[in-house]
C-alpha cells in the first residue's frame, strides 16, 4: 500500500512574489507556507517517503523552520533544485529511493491540498488499467478566448478544457523516461504531465477542489490564509461537539 513517494517542489526564487528570500517559509496561518503541503502528504495513507526539492543553500533552513518543529511521521529527504522547475522536478524524481512504484509531484506553493484529495488521486491511478498518470484539476468554468495580441480570434468550447493543478501522479519509471527524453530533445513542458503526454502516455484528469490555490503573488496569501483558518475553526468546532477530526 505504501508504494508512493511524494516530490514537493520548493525550488522557486519567488520572483513574482517579490520576496528576496522566496515564499516557501512565509508564515501562513501559523506555519511556513511549504509546511502545509508537506503535512498533507505526511497524512496520506499511501505516501511513505517525501522528497523536498530546494536550493542546496536553503536545505538546513527549510528543515529547521518548516520540518523539524512539526514531528512528521514520514521520512523526509532533500534533493537540490535546478535552474528551472523542470530541472528541479527531474532532480526530485531521480532522488526517489528504490522500491517505489509511483511518484506524486506537488508544488509546495499549493498549501491547501489535503490528504483526502491526494489519496483519491492515487486510487484513481491505481484502479485504472493502462493509465500512466493522473493530474488533479478542475473543468474550466470561465469562457476562454484565443487572442492575437489583445484581439479575440476564437472562442473555443470550454467543455474541452481543464485547469491543471498539482499533485500530478505518475508511474515512477514512466516519469523518469519522460524526463530523460525531454532532456535529450531539449523539450521544456508547461507541467509534468506534458512530458508524459508527448511520449504518448495516457494521463487522466481527476477532479480536485477549486480552493487548491497556488500562492504566486502576495495577494494570494489572503484567500489561502482565510481558508486555512476556516478549516482550523471547523476542526475546533467539531472537537468541541465531541466529533474528533484531525486538522486538515
mmCIF file of C-alpha atoms in Angstrom, residues 73-162:
data_model
loop_
_atom_site.group_PDB
_atom_site.id
_atom_site.type_symbol
_atom_site.label_atom_id
_atom_site.label_comp_id
_atom_site.label_asym_id
_atom_site.label_seq_id
_atom_site.Cartn_x
_atom_site.Cartn_y
_atom_site.Cartn_z
ATOM 1 C CA UNK A 73 5.937 10.691 10.764
ATOM 2 C CA UNK A 74 7.010 10.255 7.126
ATOM 3 C CA UNK A 75 10.744 10.203 6.325
ATOM 4 C CA UNK A 76 11.777 13.392 4.518
ATOM 5 C CA UNK A 77 14.903 13.817 2.416
ATOM 6 C CA UNK A 78 16.131 16.609 0.150
ATOM 7 C CA UNK A 79 17.134 16.994 -3.482
ATOM 8 C CA UNK A 80 18.861 20.010 -4.971
ATOM 9 C CA UNK A 81 16.783 22.367 -7.103
ATOM 10 C CA UNK A 82 17.828 23.165 -10.660
ATOM 11 C CA UNK A 83 17.702 26.327 -12.744
ATOM 12 C CA UNK A 84 14.128 25.683 -13.911
ATOM 13 C CA UNK A 85 11.124 23.956 -12.403
ATOM 14 C CA UNK A 86 11.580 21.094 -14.866
ATOM 15 C CA UNK A 87 15.198 20.693 -13.761
ATOM 16 C CA UNK A 88 14.062 20.713 -10.129
ATOM 17 C CA UNK A 89 11.358 18.139 -10.742
ATOM 18 C CA UNK A 90 13.813 15.867 -12.549
ATOM 19 C CA UNK A 91 16.194 16.155 -9.586
ATOM 20 C CA UNK A 92 13.403 15.196 -7.196
ATOM 21 C CA UNK A 93 12.254 12.270 -9.322
ATOM 22 C CA UNK A 94 15.805 10.932 -9.547
ATOM 23 C CA UNK A 95 16.116 11.216 -5.756
ATOM 24 C CA UNK A 96 13.150 8.908 -5.091
ATOM 25 C CA UNK A 97 14.508 5.926 -3.115
ATOM 26 C CA UNK A 98 14.495 2.434 -4.594
ATOM 27 C CA UNK A 99 11.348 0.364 -4.284
ATOM 28 C CA UNK A 100 8.710 2.944 -5.158
ATOM 29 C CA UNK A 101 6.219 2.402 -7.962
ATOM 30 C CA UNK A 102 4.623 5.851 -8.138
ATOM 31 C CA UNK A 103 5.697 9.464 -7.696
ATOM 32 C CA UNK A 104 3.355 12.291 -6.691
ATOM 33 C CA UNK A 105 4.738 15.678 -7.752
ATOM 34 C CA UNK A 106 3.393 18.746 -5.969
ATOM 35 C CA UNK A 107 4.160 22.456 -5.845
ATOM 36 C CA UNK A 108 4.987 23.497 -2.279
ATOM 37 C CA UNK A 109 3.188 26.757 -3.067
ATOM 38 C CA UNK A 110 -0.185 24.943 -3.095
ATOM 39 C CA UNK A 111 -0.713 24.714 0.673
ATOM 40 C CA UNK A 112 -4.430 23.898 0.558
ATOM 41 C CA UNK A 113 -4.078 20.355 -0.779
ATOM 42 C CA UNK A 114 -5.439 17.699 1.574
ATOM 43 C CA UNK A 115 -4.592 14.070 2.253
ATOM 44 C CA UNK A 116 -8.093 13.090 1.116
ATOM 45 C CA UNK A 117 -7.562 14.596 -2.350
ATOM 46 C CA UNK A 118 -4.101 13.035 -2.604
ATOM 47 C CA UNK A 119 -5.399 9.583 -1.680
ATOM 48 C CA UNK A 120 -8.332 9.829 -4.085
ATOM 49 C CA UNK A 121 -5.994 10.741 -6.952
ATOM 50 C CA UNK A 122 -3.634 7.871 -6.118
ATOM 51 C CA UNK A 123 -6.552 5.439 -6.045
ATOM 52 C CA UNK A 124 -7.725 6.730 -9.438
ATOM 53 C CA UNK A 125 -4.336 5.939 -10.955
ATOM 54 C CA UNK A 126 -4.075 2.515 -9.345
ATOM 55 C CA UNK A 127 -7.592 1.450 -10.259
ATOM 56 C CA UNK A 128 -7.488 2.426 -13.952
ATOM 57 C CA UNK A 129 -5.551 -0.043 -16.099
ATOM 58 C CA UNK A 130 -3.372 1.288 -18.885
ATOM 59 C CA UNK A 131 -3.018 4.742 -17.337
ATOM 60 C CA UNK A 132 0.404 6.373 -16.917
ATOM 61 C CA UNK A 133 -0.634 9.247 -14.691
ATOM 62 C CA UNK A 134 -3.320 11.480 -13.244
ATOM 63 C CA UNK A 135 -3.497 15.256 -12.923
ATOM 64 C CA UNK A 136 -5.555 16.981 -10.254
ATOM 65 C CA UNK A 137 -7.539 19.861 -11.659
ATOM 66 C CA UNK A 138 -10.876 21.423 -12.444
ATOM 67 C CA UNK A 139 -13.023 21.641 -15.546
ATOM 68 C CA UNK A 140 -12.980 25.216 -16.877
ATOM 69 C CA UNK A 141 -15.927 27.342 -15.760
ATOM 70 C CA UNK A 142 -14.910 30.620 -17.378
ATOM 71 C CA UNK A 143 -15.358 31.360 -21.069
ATOM 72 C CA UNK A 144 -11.953 31.087 -22.750
ATOM 73 C CA UNK A 145 -10.698 33.288 -25.563
ATOM 74 C CA UNK A 146 -7.892 32.709 -28.060
ATOM 75 C CA UNK A 147 -6.255 36.059 -28.784
ATOM 76 C CA UNK A 148 -3.717 37.567 -31.139
ATOM 77 C CA UNK A 149 -2.230 40.369 -29.083
ATOM 78 C CA UNK A 150 -5.433 41.546 -27.433
ATOM 79 C CA UNK A 151 -7.733 40.774 -30.371
ATOM 80 C CA UNK A 152 -10.042 37.808 -29.925
ATOM 81 C CA UNK A 153 -9.697 35.328 -32.769
ATOM 82 C CA UNK A 154 -11.622 32.372 -31.363
ATOM 83 C CA UNK A 155 -13.922 31.320 -28.530
ATOM 84 C CA UNK A 156 -13.360 27.577 -28.055
ATOM 85 C CA UNK A 157 -15.892 25.352 -26.264
ATOM 86 C CA UNK A 158 -14.867 25.360 -22.617
ATOM 87 C CA UNK A 159 -16.147 21.796 -22.177
ATOM 88 C CA UNK A 160 -12.831 20.613 -23.619
ATOM 89 C CA UNK A 161 -10.640 22.490 -21.152
ATOM 90 C CA UNK A 162 -9.406 21.838 -17.630
#
